[in-house]
Amino acid sequence: MTTTDEPLAQSRPFEADVAKLLQLMAHSVYSEKDVFLRELISNAADACEKLRYEALQDPGLLGGEGEFQPRITLTLDPDARRLIVEDNGVGMGEAEMAEALGTIARSGTRAFVDRIAAAKESEGSQLIGQFGVGFYASFMVADRVDVASRRAGSQEAAVWSSDGLGTYTVAPIELAEAPARGTRVSLHLKEEAKAFLEKFTVERAVKAHSGHTPVPIFLKEKPDAEPVQVTDGAALWTRPKSAITAEEYTDFYRGVAGQFDEPALTVHYRAEGLHEYVVLAFVPQTKPFDLFDPDRAGRMKLYVRRVFITDEAQLLPRYLRFVRGLVDSADLPLNVSREMIQESPVFAAIQKGVTNRILSELEKLAAGHADAYLKVWEAFGPVLKEGLYEDYERRQTLLGLSRFRTTAPEGGWRSLKDYVAAISEGQAAIYYAVGADLERLAASPQLEGFRARGLEVLLLPDPVDSFWVGGGPEYEGKPFKSVTQGLADLGQIPLAEGQAPPAPASAEVEGFIGYLKTVLGDEVADVRASERLTESAVCLVAPEHGMDRQLERLLAGAGRLPAAAKPILEVNPQHALVVRLSAVAAGSLREDAARLLFDEARIADGEPPADPRAFAARLSRVIAQAVR
C-alpha cells in the first residue's frame, strides 16, 4: 500500500517499552502463531459492534445502508505475499490510529513487557494466550503492517504503517485507497509465514479461534475471487447448552478471554422472570496478566439483544475481575449510555444475579470437585479475599469459599468448616497469624503456646488478609483473633497430651521482668510474662485493643499512620536464657542483655533492630565477655 502524498507521512517512534515488546514478538518462536488472526478478527468484530451501537443514535453513520450488515473479509494475495483483514465497522481517524496503534498498556507497560520476557523463558507457546498482546501479534508473521481506515461518517482516511522495528508512520490517503468505511489491515508476510496464504490454513485457524465471533466472516482466495462465507456470525450464547460441545465452549473462551488454557469453570444460563438476560462466563485456570491491575477493572462484556454495548460496565464486583465472558440483556434499552448503565435498577439487578450465580457455581465446584476448586483458589484466592473486606453482604459465602494454610499437622489447604469441626475444647475464637511470608509465619514464636495446646492457627500471608480480619468477621459464631494481639487467653485451654504445665515464675525472673520494663522505658508499652511462649525467650505482641502488628506496619509504611504503637514485650519465664540472666547482677552486661532480648524479639517479628550500630556494639561486648 502506498500513500498519494508521501511528504505528509511522518515517522514517529513507539514508546520505548512498545518497541521492546515488538522485538520480543518478532524474534520469539511460538507453536500458535495463528493467534494473530484471532486478535485481528476480534478487533474487527468489536469495530462492527461499536458501529451498530453508535448508529442507533446516529443512523447517518451507515451512509444510507438501512439495516447494518456487518462483515469481516479475509483476502489472500499470494502474488504480493499479503494477507488482508477488512471490516465495515466504525473505522478510525488519523489521530485515533496514532493513539490506538502507537501505544499499548499505558499504565505499567514496563512491568507488562518484563512479564512477557519472563514468560518467554518459562511458558513458551503459552505467552500470547496468557498476555493478550492483541494487534501486535501481527509482527510474529509480518515484516510490515499497513492499516488503512476511514471512520464512519468521515470524508477523510489515513494509513498507519510500521515494520515493527521501532517507528511507524501515519498519513492521510485518498478515499479511493481506503475502505468505504471501516478498517483494512494488510500484513506483508514473512517468508516463513507463507502458509497463511493457503485457504486451508486460514480457514482452519478462523474456525478454531473465531468460529463464534458474532459477525459473519468471509474468505477470498485471491483479490479478484468471490468471497466465500466461513462463519455465519451466530452467537454461541444464544444456543441451548445441550447443543454446545465442550470444545466449542473452550474455543469461545479462548477468543473472549485472550488465553490459551481451558476454563476451570463454565457458567452458562438464561435468567427469566422480572429481568431477562443470558450469561456466559468462564473462570480461567491461569492468572490473566492484568489480575492485579491497580484499576482492578472487570473484563465482562455487556450486550443488549446481541448488540455490543461496552466492556467497561462493572458487571461483577472487583474481587471477581478474573471472570471472563459476557451478559446479553433483553431489558436494557439499546441506546443506554455508560452513565445510565451504572444508575439503572435493571443493571443493578443483573449485577446482583450474576454475582450470586458465579459464587454459587464456585460453591458447587468446591463441594463436588475439591481438587479442581483448589486450583482455582491457588490462582485467585488473594483476589477473592478482597471480597471479605469489601462485600459485607456476601462475606459468609466468601468465608465458606476461602481456603487457608494452617498449623494443622496434616498440612494442605483447610476450609473454615474443617477448622471449626476440629476446634479444641474451651476454644472461643478462630486464631490467625498475619505476615508477609508463609514460612516465617509458620516459625513465629507467638505460635508456640498454641501448638503446645493443639490449637490450629490460620496462616495469612497475603496483604489483603491484614484488612479483612480487622473488620470483625465471625464464622459460625466464632470471632477471629490474632495470635499477636493482646493476651493469649490460653490458660483456660488444656495442654496437649504429653505437655507438662509450666512452673510459676521465680521471684528472680519476676524481678528481671521489672528490670526490663525499667531499662526499655518508653520503647515498649509493657513487659510481662507470657503464656504463648514455650521455646523462644521473648516475642512482641500488640495491645489488647490495638491494631494487629502486620496491619499497623502496612498502614505506617503507606503513610496512613503517623507512627506504629508501642509493642508489648512478652518474656518466657521458663526459658534457660531468661533464668540465667535473672541471676546476673546489675551492670553493663545485664543492660546489654536486656536490650539484646528486645532486639531479638524485633528480628523474630520481621523488623530490624531500632539502632543497628548500637545492636552490633552490644552484641560484640556480650560475646567478648562470654569468651573470656
mmCIF file with all atom_site columns, N, CA, C and O in Angstrom, residues 301-347:
data_model
loop_
_atom_site.group_PDB
_atom_site.id
_atom_site.type_symbol
_atom_site.label_atom_id
_atom_site.label_alt_id
_atom_site.label_comp_id
_atom_site.label_asym_id
_atom_site.label_entity_id
_atom_site.label_seq_id
_atom_site.pdbx_PDB_ins_code
_atom_site.Cartn_x
_atom_site.Cartn_y
_atom_site.Cartn_z
_atom_site.occupancy
_atom_site.B_iso_or_equiv
_atom_site.pdbx_formal_charge
_atom_site.auth_seq_id
_atom_site.auth_comp_id
_atom_site.auth_asym_id
_atom_site.auth_atom_id
_atom_site.pdbx_PDB_model_num
ATOM 1   N N  . LYS A 1 301 ? -18.112 -8.452  29.096 1.00 0.00 ? 301 LYS A N  1
ATOM 2   C CA . LYS A 1 301 ? -18.717 -7.622  28.053 1.00 0.00 ? 301 LYS A CA 1
ATOM 3   C C  . LYS A 1 301 ? -20.230 -7.555  28.262 1.00 0.00 ? 301 LYS A C  1
ATOM 4   O O  . LYS A 1 301 ? -20.860 -8.537  28.657 1.00 0.00 ? 301 LYS A O  1
ATOM 5   N N  . LEU A 1 302 ? -20.791 -6.390  27.980 1.00 0.00 ? 302 LEU A N  1
ATOM 6   C CA . LEU A 1 302 ? -22.241 -6.208  28.070 1.00 0.00 ? 302 LEU A CA 1
ATOM 7   C C  . LEU A 1 302 ? -22.823 -6.066  26.666 1.00 0.00 ? 302 LEU A C  1
ATOM 8   O O  . LEU A 1 302 ? -22.382 -5.219  25.882 1.00 0.00 ? 302 LEU A O  1
ATOM 9   N N  . TYR A 1 303 ? -23.793 -6.920  26.358 1.00 0.00 ? 303 TYR A N  1
ATOM 10  C CA . TYR A 1 303 ? -24.554 -6.836  25.117 1.00 0.00 ? 303 TYR A CA 1
ATOM 11  C C  . TYR A 1 303 ? -26.013 -6.542  25.465 1.00 0.00 ? 303 TYR A C  1
ATOM 12  O O  . TYR A 1 303 ? -26.503 -6.903  26.534 1.00 0.00 ? 303 TYR A O  1
ATOM 13  N N  . VAL A 1 304 ? -26.693 -5.896  24.540 1.00 0.00 ? 304 VAL A N  1
ATOM 14  C CA . VAL A 1 304 ? -28.143 -5.736  24.637 1.00 0.00 ? 304 VAL A CA 1
ATOM 15  C C  . VAL A 1 304 ? -28.736 -6.296  23.351 1.00 0.00 ? 304 VAL A C  1
ATOM 16  O O  . VAL A 1 304 ? -28.495 -5.766  22.266 1.00 0.00 ? 304 VAL A O  1
ATOM 17  N N  . ARG A 1 305 ? -29.429 -7.411  23.478 1.00 0.00 ? 305 ARG A N  1
ATOM 18  C CA . ARG A 1 305 ? -30.010 -8.126  22.329 1.00 0.00 ? 305 ARG A CA 1
ATOM 19  C C  . ARG A 1 305 ? -28.971 -8.316  21.221 1.00 0.00 ? 305 ARG A C  1
ATOM 20  O O  . ARG A 1 305 ? -29.175 -7.970  20.063 1.00 0.00 ? 305 ARG A O  1
ATOM 21  N N  . ARG A 1 306 ? -27.788 -8.854  21.661 1.00 0.00 ? 306 ARG A N  1
ATOM 22  C CA . ARG A 1 306 ? -26.662 -9.204  20.796 1.00 0.00 ? 306 ARG A CA 1
ATOM 23  C C  . ARG A 1 306 ? -25.918 -8.005  20.250 1.00 0.00 ? 306 ARG A C  1
ATOM 24  O O  . ARG A 1 306 ? -24.986 -8.163  19.460 1.00 0.00 ? 306 ARG A O  1
ATOM 25  N N  . VAL A 1 307 ? -26.282 -6.800  20.656 1.00 0.00 ? 307 VAL A N  1
ATOM 26  C CA . VAL A 1 307 ? -25.534 -5.612  20.251 1.00 0.00 ? 307 VAL A CA 1
ATOM 27  C C  . VAL A 1 307 ? -24.521 -5.297  21.346 1.00 0.00 ? 307 VAL A C  1
ATOM 28  O O  . VAL A 1 307 ? -24.887 -5.103  22.504 1.00 0.00 ? 307 VAL A O  1
ATOM 29  N N  . PHE A 1 308 ? -23.247 -5.263  20.981 1.00 0.00 ? 308 PHE A N  1
ATOM 30  C CA . PHE A 1 308 ? -22.211 -4.966  21.964 1.00 0.00 ? 308 PHE A CA 1
ATOM 31  C C  . PHE A 1 308 ? -22.346 -3.522  22.439 1.00 0.00 ? 308 PHE A C  1
ATOM 32  O O  . PHE A 1 308 ? -22.410 -2.590  21.639 1.00 0.00 ? 308 PHE A O  1
ATOM 33  N N  . ILE A 1 309 ? -22.393 -3.337  23.760 1.00 0.00 ? 309 ILE A N  1
ATOM 34  C CA . ILE A 1 309 ? -22.531 -2.002  24.341 1.00 0.00 ? 309 ILE A CA 1
ATOM 35  C C  . ILE A 1 309 ? -21.210 -1.515  24.907 1.00 0.00 ? 309 ILE A C  1
ATOM 36  O O  . ILE A 1 309 ? -20.716 -0.454  24.559 1.00 0.00 ? 309 ILE A O  1
ATOM 37  N N  . THR A 1 310 ? -20.610 -2.297  25.797 1.00 0.00 ? 310 THR A N  1
ATOM 38  C CA . THR A 1 310 ? -19.359 -1.868  26.422 1.00 0.00 ? 310 THR A CA 1
ATOM 39  C C  . THR A 1 310 ? -18.701 -3.052  27.114 1.00 0.00 ? 310 THR A C  1
ATOM 40  O O  . THR A 1 310 ? -19.367 -4.021  27.486 1.00 0.00 ? 310 THR A O  1
ATOM 41  N N  . ASP A 1 311 ? -17.392 -2.951  27.294 1.00 0.00 ? 311 ASP A N  1
ATOM 42  C CA . ASP A 1 311 ? -16.688 -3.922  28.121 1.00 0.00 ? 311 ASP A CA 1
ATOM 43  C C  . ASP A 1 311 ? -16.168 -3.250  29.390 1.00 0.00 ? 311 ASP A C  1
ATOM 44  O O  . ASP A 1 311 ? -15.302 -3.773  30.071 1.00 0.00 ? 311 ASP A O  1
ATOM 45  N N  . GLU A 1 312 ? -16.726 -2.062  29.700 1.00 0.00 ? 312 GLU A N  1
ATOM 46  C CA . GLU A 1 312 ? -16.301 -1.318  30.878 1.00 0.00 ? 312 GLU A CA 1
ATOM 47  C C  . GLU A 1 312 ? -17.379 -1.256  31.961 1.00 0.00 ? 312 GLU A C  1
ATOM 48  O O  . GLU A 1 312 ? -17.175 -0.631  32.998 1.00 0.00 ? 312 GLU A O  1
ATOM 49  N N  . ALA A 1 313 ? -18.526 -1.860  31.719 1.00 0.00 ? 313 ALA A N  1
ATOM 50  C CA . ALA A 1 313 ? -19.564 -1.896  32.754 1.00 0.00 ? 313 ALA A CA 1
ATOM 51  C C  . ALA A 1 313 ? -19.113 -2.838  33.869 1.00 0.00 ? 313 ALA A C  1
ATOM 52  O O  . ALA A 1 313 ? -18.596 -3.921  33.607 1.00 0.00 ? 313 ALA A O  1
ATOM 53  N N  . GLN A 1 314 ? -19.333 -2.425  35.108 1.00 0.00 ? 314 GLN A N  1
ATOM 54  C CA . GLN A 1 314 ? -18.884 -3.230  36.250 1.00 0.00 ? 314 GLN A CA 1
ATOM 55  C C  . GLN A 1 314 ? -19.941 -4.295  36.545 1.00 0.00 ? 314 GLN A C  1
ATOM 56  O O  . GLN A 1 314 ? -20.693 -4.200  37.509 1.00 0.00 ? 314 GLN A O  1
ATOM 57  N N  . LEU A 1 315 ? -19.977 -5.329  35.698 1.00 0.00 ? 315 LEU A N  1
ATOM 58  C CA . LEU A 1 315 ? -20.995 -6.369  35.843 1.00 0.00 ? 315 LEU A CA 1
ATOM 59  C C  . LEU A 1 315 ? -20.763 -7.235  37.075 1.00 0.00 ? 315 LEU A C  1
ATOM 60  O O  . LEU A 1 315 ? -21.714 -7.808  37.623 1.00 0.00 ? 315 LEU A O  1
ATOM 61  N N  . LEU A 1 316 ? -19.533 -7.364  37.480 1.00 0.00 ? 316 LEU A N  1
ATOM 62  C CA . LEU A 1 316 ? -19.182 -8.161  38.646 1.00 0.00 ? 316 LEU A CA 1
ATOM 63  C C  . LEU A 1 316 ? -18.376 -7.299  39.612 1.00 0.00 ? 316 LEU A C  1
ATOM 64  O O  . LEU A 1 316 ? -17.704 -6.357  39.187 1.00 0.00 ? 316 LEU A O  1
ATOM 65  N N  . PRO A 1 317 ? -18.414 -7.609  40.903 1.00 0.00 ? 317 PRO A N  1
ATOM 66  C CA . PRO A 1 317 ? -17.570 -6.859  41.843 1.00 0.00 ? 317 PRO A CA 1
ATOM 67  C C  . PRO A 1 317 ? -16.102 -7.048  41.504 1.00 0.00 ? 317 PRO A C  1
ATOM 68  O O  . PRO A 1 317 ? -15.706 -8.026  40.861 1.00 0.00 ? 317 PRO A O  1
ATOM 69  N N  . ARG A 1 318 ? -15.272 -6.139  41.982 1.00 0.00 ? 318 ARG A N  1
ATOM 70  C CA . ARG A 1 318 ? -13.865 -6.138  41.611 1.00 0.00 ? 318 ARG A CA 1
ATOM 71  C C  . ARG A 1 318 ? -13.142 -7.406  42.035 1.00 0.00 ? 318 ARG A C  1
ATOM 72  O O  . ARG A 1 318 ? -12.162 -7.804  41.419 1.00 0.00 ? 318 ARG A O  1
ATOM 73  N N  . TYR A 1 319 ? -13.625 -8.053  43.093 1.00 0.00 ? 319 TYR A N  1
ATOM 74  C CA . TYR A 1 319 ? -12.926 -9.256  43.534 1.00 0.00 ? 319 TYR A CA 1
ATOM 75  C C  . TYR A 1 319 ? -13.240 -10.461 42.651 1.00 0.00 ? 319 TYR A C  1
ATOM 76  O O  . TYR A 1 319 ? -12.673 -11.539 42.853 1.00 0.00 ? 319 TYR A O  1
ATOM 77  N N  . LEU A 1 320 ? -14.115 -10.298 41.660 1.00 0.00 ? 320 LEU A N  1
ATOM 78  C CA . LEU A 1 320 ? -14.368 -11.350 40.665 1.00 0.00 ? 320 LEU A CA 1
ATOM 79  C C  . LEU A 1 320 ? -13.865 -10.921 39.288 1.00 0.00 ? 320 LEU A C  1
ATOM 80  O O  . LEU A 1 320 ? -14.331 -11.423 38.269 1.00 0.00 ? 320 LEU A O  1
ATOM 81  N N  . ARG A 1 321 ? -12.881 -10.021 39.257 1.00 0.00 ? 321 ARG A N  1
ATOM 82  C CA . ARG A 1 321 ? -12.418 -9.478  37.988 1.00 0.00 ? 321 ARG A CA 1
ATOM 83  C C  . ARG A 1 321 ? -11.689 -10.498 37.124 1.00 0.00 ? 321 ARG A C  1
ATOM 84  O O  . ARG A 1 321 ? -11.435 -10.241 35.948 1.00 0.00 ? 321 ARG A O  1
ATOM 85  N N  . PHE A 1 322 ? -11.343 -11.648 37.669 1.00 0.00 ? 322 PHE A N  1
ATOM 86  C CA . PHE A 1 322 ? -10.693 -12.683 36.862 1.00 0.00 ? 322 PHE A CA 1
ATOM 87  C C  . PHE A 1 322 ? -11.690 -13.431 35.985 1.00 0.00 ? 322 PHE A C  1
ATOM 88  O O  . PHE A 1 322 ? -11.288 -14.162 35.075 1.00 0.00 ? 322 PHE A O  1
ATOM 89  N N  . VAL A 1 323 ? -12.984 -13.282 36.236 1.00 0.00 ? 323 VAL A N  1
ATOM 90  C CA . VAL A 1 323 ? -14.008 -13.964 35.438 1.00 0.00 ? 323 VAL A CA 1
ATOM 91  C C  . VAL A 1 323 ? -14.097 -13.290 34.073 1.00 0.00 ? 323 VAL A C  1
ATOM 92  O O  . VAL A 1 323 ? -14.114 -12.064 33.960 1.00 0.00 ? 323 VAL A O  1
ATOM 93  N N  . ARG A 1 324 ? -14.167 -14.088 33.023 1.00 0.00 ? 324 ARG A N  1
ATOM 94  C CA . ARG A 1 324 ? -14.266 -13.579 31.660 1.00 0.00 ? 324 ARG A CA 1
ATOM 95  C C  . ARG A 1 324 ? -15.592 -14.043 31.055 1.00 0.00 ? 324 ARG A C  1
ATOM 96  O O  . ARG A 1 324 ? -16.105 -15.097 31.392 1.00 0.00 ? 324 ARG A O  1
ATOM 97  N N  . GLY A 1 325 ? -16.118 -13.248 30.128 1.00 0.00 ? 325 GLY A N  1
ATOM 98  C CA . GLY A 1 325 ? -17.349 -13.658 29.474 1.00 0.00 ? 325 GLY A CA 1
ATOM 99  C C  . GLY A 1 325 ? -18.215 -12.477 29.122 1.00 0.00 ? 325 GLY A C  1
ATOM 100 O O  . GLY A 1 325 ? -17.729 -11.364 28.884 1.00 0.00 ? 325 GLY A O  1
ATOM 101 N N  . LEU A 1 326 ? -19.538 -12.705 29.130 1.00 0.00 ? 326 LEU A N  1
ATOM 102 C CA . LEU A 1 326 ? -20.461 -11.652 28.699 1.00 0.00 ? 326 LEU A CA 1
ATOM 103 C C  . LEU A 1 326 ? -21.832 -11.847 29.324 1.00 0.00 ? 326 LEU A C  1
ATOM 104 O O  . LEU A 1 326 ? -22.183 -12.925 29.808 1.00 0.00 ? 326 LEU A O  1
ATOM 105 N N  . VAL A 1 327 ? -22.587 -10.767 29.298 1.00 0.00 ? 327 VAL A N  1
ATOM 106 C CA . VAL A 1 327 ? -24.005 -10.768 29.670 1.00 0.00 ? 327 VAL A CA 1
ATOM 107 C C  . VAL A 1 327 ? -24.760 -10.105 28.527 1.00 0.00 ? 327 VAL A C  1
ATOM 108 O O  . VAL A 1 327 ? -24.389 -9.022  28.077 1.00 0.00 ? 327 VAL A O  1
ATOM 109 N N  . ASP A 1 328 ? -25.797 -10.764 28.052 1.00 0.00 ? 328 ASP A N  1
ATOM 110 C CA . ASP A 1 328 ? -26.638 -10.224 26.974 1.00 0.00 ? 328 ASP A CA 1
ATOM 111 C C  . ASP A 1 328 ? -28.026 -9.974  27.554 1.00 0.00 ? 328 ASP A C  1
ATOM 112 O O  . ASP A 1 328 ? -28.758 -10.915 27.886 1.00 0.00 ? 328 ASP A O  1
ATOM 113 N N  . SER A 1 329 ? -28.394 -8.694  27.696 1.00 0.00 ? 329 SER A N  1
ATOM 114 C CA . SER A 1 329 ? -29.654 -8.327  28.343 1.00 0.00 ? 329 SER A CA 1
ATOM 115 C C  . SER A 1 329 ? -30.748 -8.086  27.312 1.00 0.00 ? 329 SER A C  1
ATOM 116 O O  . SER A 1 329 ? -30.493 -7.545  26.231 1.00 0.00 ? 329 SER A O  1
ATOM 117 N N  . ALA A 1 330 ? -31.956 -8.481  27.668 1.00 0.00 ? 330 ALA A N  1
ATOM 118 C CA . ALA A 1 330 ? -33.113 -8.195  26.822 1.00 0.00 ? 330 ALA A CA 1
ATOM 119 C C  . ALA A 1 330 ? -33.901 -7.015  27.358 1.00 0.00 ? 330 ALA A C  1
ATOM 120 O O  . ALA A 1 330 ? -34.854 -6.574  26.724 1.00 0.00 ? 330 ALA A O  1
ATOM 121 N N  . ASP A 1 331 ? -33.516 -6.485  28.519 1.00 0.00 ? 331 ASP A N  1
ATOM 122 C CA . ASP A 1 331 ? -34.308 -5.452  29.190 1.00 0.00 ? 331 ASP A CA 1
ATOM 123 C C  . ASP A 1 331 ? -33.696 -4.060  29.123 1.00 0.00 ? 331 ASP A C  1
ATOM 124 O O  . ASP A 1 331 ? -34.414 -3.069  29.158 1.00 0.00 ? 331 ASP A O  1
ATOM 125 N N  . LEU A 1 332 ? -32.378 -3.958  29.060 1.00 0.00 ? 332 LEU A N  1
ATOM 126 C CA . LEU A 1 332 ? -31.766 -2.638  28.967 1.00 0.00 ? 332 LEU A CA 1
ATOM 127 C C  . LEU A 1 332 ? -32.071 -2.032  27.597 1.00 0.00 ? 332 LEU A C  1
ATOM 128 O O  . LEU A 1 332 ? -32.101 -2.744  26.591 1.00 0.00 ? 332 LEU A O  1
ATOM 129 N N  . PRO A 1 333 ? -32.303 -0.709  27.516 1.00 0.00 ? 333 PRO A N  1
ATOM 130 C CA . PRO A 1 333 ? -32.553 -0.090  26.209 1.00 0.00 ? 333 PRO A CA 1
ATOM 131 C C  . PRO A 1 333 ? -31.291 -0.086  25.356 1.00 0.00 ? 333 PRO A C  1
ATOM 132 O O  . PRO A 1 333 ? -30.184 0.038   25.863 1.00 0.00 ? 333 PRO A O  1
ATOM 133 N N  . LEU A 1 334 ? -31.456 -0.216  24.050 1.00 0.00 ? 334 LEU A N  1
ATOM 134 C CA . LEU A 1 334 ? -30.307 -0.283  23.154 1.00 0.00 ? 334 LEU A CA 1
ATOM 135 C C  . LEU A 1 334 ? -29.492 1.003   23.146 1.00 0.00 ? 334 LEU A C  1
ATOM 136 O O  . LEU A 1 334 ? -28.293 0.976   22.897 1.00 0.00 ? 334 LEU A O  1
ATOM 137 N N  . ASN A 1 335 ? -30.141 2.135   23.419 1.00 0.00 ? 335 ASN A N  1
ATOM 138 C CA . ASN A 1 335 ? -29.413 3.399   23.391 1.00 0.00 ? 335 ASN A CA 1
ATOM 139 C C  . ASN A 1 335 ? -28.906 3.792   24.770 1.00 0.00 ? 335 ASN A C  1
ATOM 140 O O  . ASN A 1 335 ? -28.641 4.954   25.037 1.00 0.00 ? 335 ASN A O  1
ATOM 141 N N  . VAL A 1 336 ? -28.752 2.809   25.655 1.00 0.00 ? 336 VAL A N  1
ATOM 142 C CA . VAL A 1 336 ? -28.299 3.104   27.010 1.00 0.00 ? 336 VAL A CA 1
ATOM 143 C C  . VAL A 1 336 ? -26.863 3.634   26.979 1.00 0.00 ? 336 VAL A C  1
ATOM 144 O O  . VAL A 1 336 ? -26.024 3.146   26.231 1.00 0.00 ? 336 VAL A O  1
ATOM 145 N N  . SER A 1 337 ? -26.599 4.670   27.777 1.00 0.00 ? 337 SER A N  1
ATOM 146 C CA . SER A 1 337 ? -25.246 5.206   27.890 1.00 0.00 ? 337 SER A CA 1
ATOM 147 C C  . SER A 1 337 ? -24.550 4.550   29.064 1.00 0.00 ? 337 SER A C  1
ATOM 148 O O  . SER A 1 337 ? -25.179 3.918   29.913 1.00 0.00 ? 337 SER A O  1
ATOM 149 N N  . ARG A 1 338 ? -23.223 4.709   29.128 1.00 0.00 ? 338 ARG A N  1
ATOM 150 C CA . ARG A 1 338 ? -22.483 4.093   30.227 1.00 0.00 ? 338 ARG A CA 1
ATOM 151 C C  . ARG A 1 338 ? -22.905 4.690   31.562 1.00 0.00 ? 338 ARG A C  1
ATOM 152 O O  . ARG A 1 338 ? -22.927 4.010   32.584 1.00 0.00 ? 338 ARG A O  1
ATOM 153 N N  . GLU A 1 339 ? -23.216 5.998   31.580 1.00 0.00 ? 339 GLU A N  1
ATOM 154 C CA . GLU A 1 339 ? -23.660 6.611   32.815 1.00 0.00 ? 339 GLU A CA 1
ATOM 155 C C  . GLU A 1 339 ? -25.008 6.040   33.246 1.00 0.00 ? 339 GLU A C  1
ATOM 156 O O  . GLU A 1 339 ? -25.239 5.748   34.416 1.00 0.00 ? 339 GLU A O  1
ATOM 157 N N  . MET A 1 340 ? -25.910 5.862   32.271 1.00 0.00 ? 340 MET A N  1
ATOM 158 C CA . MET A 1 340 ? -27.236 5.308   32.576 1.00 0.00 ? 340 MET A CA 1
ATOM 159 C C  . MET A 1 340 ? -27.127 3.862   33.044 1.00 0.00 ? 340 MET A C  1
ATOM 160 O O  . MET A 1 340 ? -27.910 3.416   33.881 1.00 0.00 ? 340 MET A O  1
ATOM 161 N N  . ILE A 1 341 ? -26.138 3.139   32.498 1.00 0.00 ? 341 ILE A N  1
ATOM 162 C CA . ILE A 1 341 ? -25.952 1.742   32.911 1.00 0.00 ? 341 ILE A CA 1
ATOM 163 C C  . ILE A 1 341 ? -25.738 1.668   34.411 1.00 0.00 ? 341 ILE A C  1
ATOM 164 O O  . ILE A 1 341 ? -26.379 0.883   35.120 1.00 0.00 ? 341 ILE A O  1
ATOM 165 N N  . GLN A 1 342 ? -24.827 2.483   34.919 1.00 0.00 ? 342 GLN A N  1
ATOM 166 C CA . GLN A 1 342 ? -24.466 2.410   36.332 1.00 0.00 ? 342 GLN A CA 1
ATOM 167 C C  . GLN A 1 342 ? -25.638 2.804   37.228 1.00 0.00 ? 342 GLN A C  1
ATOM 168 O O  . GLN A 1 342 ? -25.709 2.380   38.374 1.00 0.00 ? 342 GLN A O  1
ATOM 169 N N  . GLU A 1 343 ? -26.558 3.630   36.728 1.00 0.00 ? 343 GLU A N  1
ATOM 170 C CA . GLU A 1 343 ? -27.666 4.102   37.545 1.00 0.00 ? 343 GLU A CA 1
ATOM 171 C C  . GLU A 1 343 ? -28.934 3.282   37.350 1.00 0.00 ? 343 GLU A C  1
ATOM 172 O O  . GLU A 1 343 ? -29.917 3.487   38.052 1.00 0.00 ? 343 GLU A O  1
ATOM 173 N N  . SER A 1 344 ? -28.940 2.366   36.414 1.00 0.00 ? 344 SER A N  1
ATOM 174 C CA . SER A 1 344 ? -30.153 1.623   36.076 1.00 0.00 ? 344 SER A CA 1
ATOM 175 C C  . SER A 1 344 ? -30.483 0.561   37.124 1.00 0.00 ? 344 SER A C  1
ATOM 176 O O  . SER A 1 344 ? -29.626 -0.248  37.472 1.00 0.00 ? 344 SER A O  1
ATOM 177 N N  . PRO A 1 345 ? -31.728 0.524   37.612 1.00 0.00 ? 345 PRO A N  1
ATOM 178 C CA . PRO A 1 345 ? -32.120 -0.552  38.540 1.00 0.00 ? 345 PRO A CA 1
ATOM 179 C C  . PRO A 1 345 ? -32.095 -1.929  37.880 1.00 0.00 ? 345 PRO A C  1
ATOM 180 O O  . PRO A 1 345 ? -31.866 -2.941  38.542 1.00 0.00 ? 345 PRO A O  1
ATOM 181 N N  . VAL A 1 346 ? -32.334 -1.969  36.560 1.00 0.00 ? 346 VAL A N  1
ATOM 182 C CA . VAL A 1 346 ? -32.258 -3.241  35.840 1.00 0.00 ? 346 VAL A CA 1
ATOM 183 C C  . VAL A 1 346 ? -30.819 -3.753  35.865 1.00 0.00 ? 346 VAL A C  1
ATOM 184 O O  . VAL A 1 346 ? -30.564 -4.939  36.130 1.00 0.00 ? 346 VAL A O  1
ATOM 185 N N  . PHE A 1 347 ? -29.872 -2.847  35.615 1.00 0.00 ? 347 PHE A N  1
ATOM 186 C CA . PHE A 1 347 ? -28.473 -3.244  35.636 1.00 0.00 ? 347 PHE A CA 1
ATOM 187 C C  . PHE A 1 347 ? -28.060 -3.694  37.029 1.00 0.00 ? 347 PHE A C  1
ATOM 188 O O  . PHE A 1 347 ? -27.315 -4.674  37.180 1.00 0.00 ? 347 PHE A O  1
#
